[in-house]
Short mmCIF file of C-alpha atoms (C1' of nucleotides) in Angstrom, two decimals:
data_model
loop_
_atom_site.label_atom_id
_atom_site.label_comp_id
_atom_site.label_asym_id
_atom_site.label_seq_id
_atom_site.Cartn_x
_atom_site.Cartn_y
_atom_site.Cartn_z
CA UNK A 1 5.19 7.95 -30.66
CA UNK A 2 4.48 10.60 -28.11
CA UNK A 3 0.73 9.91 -26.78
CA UNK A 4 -1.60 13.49 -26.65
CA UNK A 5 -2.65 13.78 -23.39
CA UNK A 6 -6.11 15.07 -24.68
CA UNK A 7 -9.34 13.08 -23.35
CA UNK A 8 -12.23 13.43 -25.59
CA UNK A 9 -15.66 13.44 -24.48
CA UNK A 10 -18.75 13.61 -25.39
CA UNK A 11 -20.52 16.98 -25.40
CA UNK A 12 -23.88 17.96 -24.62
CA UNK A 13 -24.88 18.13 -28.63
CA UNK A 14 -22.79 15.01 -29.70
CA UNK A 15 -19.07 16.76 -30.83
CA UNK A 16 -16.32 15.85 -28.80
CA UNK A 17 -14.41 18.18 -26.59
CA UNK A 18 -10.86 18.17 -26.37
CA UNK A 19 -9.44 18.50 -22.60
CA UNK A 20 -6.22 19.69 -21.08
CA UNK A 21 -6.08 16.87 -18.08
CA UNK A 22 -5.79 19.34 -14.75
CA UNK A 23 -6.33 17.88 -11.94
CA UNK A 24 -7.30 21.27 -10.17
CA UNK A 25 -10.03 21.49 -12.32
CA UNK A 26 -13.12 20.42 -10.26
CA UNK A 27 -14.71 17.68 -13.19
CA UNK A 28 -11.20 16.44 -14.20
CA UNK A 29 -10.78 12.77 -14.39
CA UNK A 30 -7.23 13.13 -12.65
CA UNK A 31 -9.12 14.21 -9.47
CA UNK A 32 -11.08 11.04 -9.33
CA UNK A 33 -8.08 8.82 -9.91
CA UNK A 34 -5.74 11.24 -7.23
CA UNK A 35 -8.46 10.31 -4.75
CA UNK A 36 -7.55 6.50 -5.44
CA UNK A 37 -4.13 6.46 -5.76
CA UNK A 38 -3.31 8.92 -2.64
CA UNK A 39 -4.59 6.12 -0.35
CA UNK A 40 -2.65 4.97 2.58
CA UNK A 41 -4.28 1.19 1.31
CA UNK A 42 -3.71 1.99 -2.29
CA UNK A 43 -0.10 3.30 -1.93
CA UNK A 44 1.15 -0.05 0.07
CA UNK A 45 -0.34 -2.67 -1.69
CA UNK A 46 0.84 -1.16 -4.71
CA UNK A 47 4.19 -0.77 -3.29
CA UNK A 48 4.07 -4.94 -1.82
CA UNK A 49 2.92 -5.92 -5.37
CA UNK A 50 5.99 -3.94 -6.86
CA UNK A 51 8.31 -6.07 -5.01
CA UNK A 52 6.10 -9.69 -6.13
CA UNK A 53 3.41 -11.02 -6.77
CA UNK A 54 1.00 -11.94 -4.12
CA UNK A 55 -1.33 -13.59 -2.48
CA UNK A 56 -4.82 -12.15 -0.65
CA UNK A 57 -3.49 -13.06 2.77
CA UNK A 58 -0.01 -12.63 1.58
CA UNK A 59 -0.47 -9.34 1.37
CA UNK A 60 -3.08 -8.96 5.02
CA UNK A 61 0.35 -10.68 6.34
CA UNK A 62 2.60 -7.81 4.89
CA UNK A 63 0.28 -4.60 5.23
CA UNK A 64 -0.01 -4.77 8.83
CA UNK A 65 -3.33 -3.64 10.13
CA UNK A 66 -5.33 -3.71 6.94
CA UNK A 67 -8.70 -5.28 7.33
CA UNK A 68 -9.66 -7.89 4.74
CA UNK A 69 -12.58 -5.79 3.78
CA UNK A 70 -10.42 -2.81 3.05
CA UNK A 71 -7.92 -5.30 1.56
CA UNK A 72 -10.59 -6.74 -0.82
CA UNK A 73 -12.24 -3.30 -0.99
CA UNK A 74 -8.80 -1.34 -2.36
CA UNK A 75 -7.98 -4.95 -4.56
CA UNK A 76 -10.92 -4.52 -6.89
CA UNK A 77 -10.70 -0.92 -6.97
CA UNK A 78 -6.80 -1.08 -8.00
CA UNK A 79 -8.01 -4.22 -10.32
CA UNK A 80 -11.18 -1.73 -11.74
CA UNK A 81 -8.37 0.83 -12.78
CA UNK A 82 -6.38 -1.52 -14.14
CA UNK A 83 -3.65 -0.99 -11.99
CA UNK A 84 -3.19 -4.30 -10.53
CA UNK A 85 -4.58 -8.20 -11.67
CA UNK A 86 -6.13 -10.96 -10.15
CA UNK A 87 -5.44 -14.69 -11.35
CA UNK A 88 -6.88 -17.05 -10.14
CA UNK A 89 -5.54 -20.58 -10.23
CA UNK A 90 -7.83 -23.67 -9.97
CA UNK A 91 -6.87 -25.99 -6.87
CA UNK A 92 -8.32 -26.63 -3.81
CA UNK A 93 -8.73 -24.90 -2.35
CA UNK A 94 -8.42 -21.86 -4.83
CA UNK A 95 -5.41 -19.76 -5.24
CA UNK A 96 -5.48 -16.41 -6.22
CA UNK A 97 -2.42 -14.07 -7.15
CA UNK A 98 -2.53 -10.54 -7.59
CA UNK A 99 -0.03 -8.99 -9.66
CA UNK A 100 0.78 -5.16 -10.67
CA UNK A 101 0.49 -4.37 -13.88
CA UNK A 102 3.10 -2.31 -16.85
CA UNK A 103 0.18 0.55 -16.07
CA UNK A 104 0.47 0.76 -12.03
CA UNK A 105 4.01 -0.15 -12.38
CA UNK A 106 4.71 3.38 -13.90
CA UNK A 107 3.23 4.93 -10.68
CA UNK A 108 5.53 3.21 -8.29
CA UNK A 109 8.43 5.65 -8.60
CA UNK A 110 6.76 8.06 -7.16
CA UNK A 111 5.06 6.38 -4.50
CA UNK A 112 8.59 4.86 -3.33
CA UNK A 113 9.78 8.45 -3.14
CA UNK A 114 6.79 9.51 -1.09
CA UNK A 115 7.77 6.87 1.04
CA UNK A 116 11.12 7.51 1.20
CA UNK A 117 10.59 10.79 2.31
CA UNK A 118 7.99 9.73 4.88
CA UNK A 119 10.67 7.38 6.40
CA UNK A 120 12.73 10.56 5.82
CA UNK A 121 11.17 13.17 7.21
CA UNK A 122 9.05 11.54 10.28
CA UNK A 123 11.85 12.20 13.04
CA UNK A 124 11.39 16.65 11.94
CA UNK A 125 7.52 16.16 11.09
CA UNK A 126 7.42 14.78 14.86
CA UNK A 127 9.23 17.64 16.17
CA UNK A 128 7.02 20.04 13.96
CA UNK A 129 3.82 18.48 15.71
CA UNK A 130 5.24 18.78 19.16
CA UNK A 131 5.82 22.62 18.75
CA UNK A 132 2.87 23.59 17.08
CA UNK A 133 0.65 21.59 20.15
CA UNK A 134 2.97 23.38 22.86
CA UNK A 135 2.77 26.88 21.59
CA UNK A 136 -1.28 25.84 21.05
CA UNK A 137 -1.12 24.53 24.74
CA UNK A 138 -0.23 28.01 25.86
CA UNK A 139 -2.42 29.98 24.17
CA UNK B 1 26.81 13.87 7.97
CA UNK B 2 24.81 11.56 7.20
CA UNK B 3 21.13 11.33 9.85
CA UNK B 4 20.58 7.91 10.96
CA UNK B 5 16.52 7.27 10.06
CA UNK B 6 15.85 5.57 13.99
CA UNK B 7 13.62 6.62 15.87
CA UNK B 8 13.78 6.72 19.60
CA UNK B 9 10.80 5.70 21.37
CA UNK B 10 9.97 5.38 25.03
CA UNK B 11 9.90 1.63 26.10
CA UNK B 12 7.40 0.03 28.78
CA UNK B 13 10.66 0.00 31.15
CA UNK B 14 11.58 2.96 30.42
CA UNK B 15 14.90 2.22 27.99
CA UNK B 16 14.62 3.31 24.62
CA UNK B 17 13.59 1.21 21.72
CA UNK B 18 15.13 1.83 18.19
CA UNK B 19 13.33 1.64 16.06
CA UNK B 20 13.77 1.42 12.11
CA UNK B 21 10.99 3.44 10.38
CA UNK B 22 8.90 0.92 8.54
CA UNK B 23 5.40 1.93 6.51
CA UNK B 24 4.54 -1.50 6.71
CA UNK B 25 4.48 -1.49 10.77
CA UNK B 26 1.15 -1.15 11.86
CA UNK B 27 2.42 1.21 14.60
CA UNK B 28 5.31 3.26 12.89
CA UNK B 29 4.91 6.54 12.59
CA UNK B 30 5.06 6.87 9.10
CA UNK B 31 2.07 4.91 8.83
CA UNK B 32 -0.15 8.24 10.12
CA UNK B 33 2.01 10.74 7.98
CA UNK B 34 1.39 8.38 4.82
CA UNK B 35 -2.21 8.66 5.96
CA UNK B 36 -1.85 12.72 6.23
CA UNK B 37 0.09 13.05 3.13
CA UNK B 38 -1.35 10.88 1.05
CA UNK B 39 -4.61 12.79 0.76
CA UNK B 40 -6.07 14.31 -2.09
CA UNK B 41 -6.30 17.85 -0.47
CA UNK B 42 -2.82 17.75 1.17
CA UNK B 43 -1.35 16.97 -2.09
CA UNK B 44 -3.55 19.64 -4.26
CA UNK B 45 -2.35 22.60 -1.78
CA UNK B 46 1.27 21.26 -1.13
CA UNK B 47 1.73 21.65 -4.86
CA UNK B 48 -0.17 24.74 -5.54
CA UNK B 49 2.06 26.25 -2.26
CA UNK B 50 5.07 24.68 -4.42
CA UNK B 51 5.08 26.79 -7.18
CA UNK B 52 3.94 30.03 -5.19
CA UNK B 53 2.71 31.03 -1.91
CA UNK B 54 -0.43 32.24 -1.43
CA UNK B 55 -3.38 33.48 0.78
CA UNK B 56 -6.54 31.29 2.00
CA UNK B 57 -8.95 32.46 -0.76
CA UNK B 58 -6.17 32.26 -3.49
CA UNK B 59 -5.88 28.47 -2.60
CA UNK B 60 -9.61 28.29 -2.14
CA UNK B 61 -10.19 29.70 -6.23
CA UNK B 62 -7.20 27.39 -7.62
CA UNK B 63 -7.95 24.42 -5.77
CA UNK B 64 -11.76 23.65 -7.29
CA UNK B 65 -13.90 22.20 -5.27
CA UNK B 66 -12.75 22.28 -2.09
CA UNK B 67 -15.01 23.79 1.05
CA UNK B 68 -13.54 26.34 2.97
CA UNK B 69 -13.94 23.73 5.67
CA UNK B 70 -11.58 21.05 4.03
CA UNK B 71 -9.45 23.51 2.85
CA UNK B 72 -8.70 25.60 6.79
CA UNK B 73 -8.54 22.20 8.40
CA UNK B 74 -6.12 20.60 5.71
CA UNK B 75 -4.29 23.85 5.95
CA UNK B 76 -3.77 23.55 9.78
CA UNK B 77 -2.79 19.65 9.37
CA UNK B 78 0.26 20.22 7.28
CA UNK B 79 0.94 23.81 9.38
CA UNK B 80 1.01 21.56 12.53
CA UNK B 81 3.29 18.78 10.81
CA UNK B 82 5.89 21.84 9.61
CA UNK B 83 5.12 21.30 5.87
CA UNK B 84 3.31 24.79 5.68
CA UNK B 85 3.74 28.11 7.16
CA UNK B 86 0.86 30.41 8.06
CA UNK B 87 1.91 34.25 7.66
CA UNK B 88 -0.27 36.90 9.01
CA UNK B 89 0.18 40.51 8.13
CA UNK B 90 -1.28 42.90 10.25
CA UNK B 91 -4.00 45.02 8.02
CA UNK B 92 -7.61 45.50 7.54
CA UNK B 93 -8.85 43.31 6.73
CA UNK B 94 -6.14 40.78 7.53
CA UNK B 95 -3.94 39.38 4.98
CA UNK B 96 -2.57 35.50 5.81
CA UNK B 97 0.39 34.37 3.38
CA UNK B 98 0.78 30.32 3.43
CA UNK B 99 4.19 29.42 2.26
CA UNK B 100 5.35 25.48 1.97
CA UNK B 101 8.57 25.38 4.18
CA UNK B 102 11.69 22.98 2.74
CA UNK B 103 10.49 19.95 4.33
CA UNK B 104 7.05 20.28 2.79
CA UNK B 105 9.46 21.33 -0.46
CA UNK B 106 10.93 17.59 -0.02
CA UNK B 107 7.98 15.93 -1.08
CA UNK B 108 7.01 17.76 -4.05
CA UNK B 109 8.92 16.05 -6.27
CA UNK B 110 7.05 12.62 -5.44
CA UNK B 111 3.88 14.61 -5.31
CA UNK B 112 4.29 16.11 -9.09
CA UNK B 113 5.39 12.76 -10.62
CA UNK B 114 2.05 11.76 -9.16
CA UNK B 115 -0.08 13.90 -10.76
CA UNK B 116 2.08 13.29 -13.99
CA UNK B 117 1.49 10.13 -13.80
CA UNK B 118 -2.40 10.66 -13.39
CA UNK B 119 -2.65 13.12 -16.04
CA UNK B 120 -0.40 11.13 -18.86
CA UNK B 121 -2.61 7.58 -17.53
CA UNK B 122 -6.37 9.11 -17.03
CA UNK B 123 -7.28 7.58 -20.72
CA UNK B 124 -5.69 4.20 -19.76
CA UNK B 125 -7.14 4.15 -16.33
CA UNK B 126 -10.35 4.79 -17.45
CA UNK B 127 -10.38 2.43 -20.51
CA UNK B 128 -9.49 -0.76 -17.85
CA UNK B 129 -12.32 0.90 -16.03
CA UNK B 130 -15.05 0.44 -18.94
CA UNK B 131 -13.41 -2.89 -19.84
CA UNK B 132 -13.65 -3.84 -16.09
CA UNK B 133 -17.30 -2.68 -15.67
CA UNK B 134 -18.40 -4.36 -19.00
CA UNK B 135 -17.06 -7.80 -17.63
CA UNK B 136 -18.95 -7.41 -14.64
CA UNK B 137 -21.96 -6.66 -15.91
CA UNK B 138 -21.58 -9.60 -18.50
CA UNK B 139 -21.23 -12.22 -15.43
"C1'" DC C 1 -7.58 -20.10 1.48
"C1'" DA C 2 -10.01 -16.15 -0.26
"C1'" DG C 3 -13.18 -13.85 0.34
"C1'" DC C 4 -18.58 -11.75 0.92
"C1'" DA C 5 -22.50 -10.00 3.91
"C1'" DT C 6 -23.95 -7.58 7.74
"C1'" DC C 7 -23.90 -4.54 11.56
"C1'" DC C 8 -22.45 -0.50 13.74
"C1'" DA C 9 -19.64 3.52 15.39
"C1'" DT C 10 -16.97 7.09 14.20
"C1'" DG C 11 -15.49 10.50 11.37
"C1'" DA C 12 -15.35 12.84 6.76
"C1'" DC C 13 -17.37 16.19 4.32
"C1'" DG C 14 -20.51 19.78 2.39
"C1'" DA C 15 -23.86 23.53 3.28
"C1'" DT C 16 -25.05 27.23 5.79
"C1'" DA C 17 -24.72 30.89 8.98
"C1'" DC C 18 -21.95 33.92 11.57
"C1'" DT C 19 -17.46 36.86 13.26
"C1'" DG C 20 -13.44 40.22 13.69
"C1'" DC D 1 -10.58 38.71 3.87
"C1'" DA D 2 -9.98 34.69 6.56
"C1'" DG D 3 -11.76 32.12 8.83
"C1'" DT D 4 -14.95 29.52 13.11
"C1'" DA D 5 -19.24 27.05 14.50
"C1'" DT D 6 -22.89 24.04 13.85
"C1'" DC D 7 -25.68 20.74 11.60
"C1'" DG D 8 -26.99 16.78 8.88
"C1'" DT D 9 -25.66 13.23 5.77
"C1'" DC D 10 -23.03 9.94 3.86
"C1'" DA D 11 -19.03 7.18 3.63
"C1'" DT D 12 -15.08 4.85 5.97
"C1'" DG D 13 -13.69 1.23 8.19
"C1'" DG D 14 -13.42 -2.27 11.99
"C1'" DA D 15 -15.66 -6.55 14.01
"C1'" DT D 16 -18.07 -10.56 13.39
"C1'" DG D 17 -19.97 -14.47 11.23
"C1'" DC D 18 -20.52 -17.29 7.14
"C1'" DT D 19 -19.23 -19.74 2.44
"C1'" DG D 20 -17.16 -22.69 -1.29
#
DNA sequence: CAGCATCCATGACGATACTG
DNA sequence: CAGTATCGTCATGGATGCTG
């Protein structure tokens, strides 16, 4: 069953109103949730949690120069959106596992390929930056 | 022929390092590009530039919401990395034509199945949101 | 181990005014 | 039209210290 990709909300006198997501449009939803998701943070601890589940200092091991408040910070945000989950299992002391979730796992095609291409691309994108300073430096 | 994705880097004696481009390195290079390309701007007028090229106001009236500020210094970013061209034609007043170039072209693909993904998951993403919030304010 | 609270500097960003 | 320049504000994000 194909899903309408309609979002109702309410209006200002109580009907709903359907809308087309776009995220150019200014009040769109999809803008919000494109400012969470293209994250440098976002985007790799996605990407760890695709591979396996993890730990909190699992992943501060494996996303090199995170801080653990921007590790915590981008956790419950990705946890908020229901892109990621946090279990917590009782010992001492306390373990807790985040995992991705059937939602966020649908996202991480396209975040590999950004990736990909980043890995790709960053020899030319050097040699693009290089240029553009010199032929600034002589003008 | 197939490019070999090293990079060669300048070592503290003077040999050269290869390196093998890694997002997760705190100091690859990839890690600033992810930074620069995963932004909600770059992505907006990468796309837009993807399906036609336009001038600065053009961008400015499809892209909602975004200052002229944002949008001129985005603009130069993604000129400077070689993603984007900047065409001026000589008239009064001036016309500038920005035009994504086919590296900038690589990425759309992983840029779109963003947004798909964004626009197909908004109702989703902002269910777990509510649930989320609900929880909290519960405890 | 898995964080939260606090401080603080830098930079992001929008608003406004101005230019060729 | 296509920007640059400047200002003020607010958020980002690192460093540090503390907790159960």
């Amino acid at each position: 069953m194909q899903q309408e990709r309609t979002l109702s909300i309410p209006g200002n006198f109580g009907e709903t109103r359907r809308l087309q997501p776009d995220v150019f449009a200014r009040d769109c939803p999809t803008r919000q949730l494109l400012d969470r998701v293209a994250d440098k943070w976002s985007v790799l601890i996605l990407l760890t949690l695709g591979s396996e589940s993890m730990r909190f200092n699992g992943l501060k091991r494996r996303i090199q120069g995170v801080s653990q408040k921007m590790l915590s910070q981008t956790l419950r945000s990705l946890e908020r959106d229901g892109l990621v989950t946090r279990r917590i299992e009782p010992a001492v002391p306390v373990i807790v596992i985040y995992t991705i979730t059937p939602l966020g796992r649908g996202l991480l095609g396209a975040l590999q390929s950004m990736i990909d291409w980043a890995e790709a691309c960053m020899i030319e994108v050097a040699a693009a930056q290089n240029d553009y300073d010199k032929r600034q430096a002589s003008v």
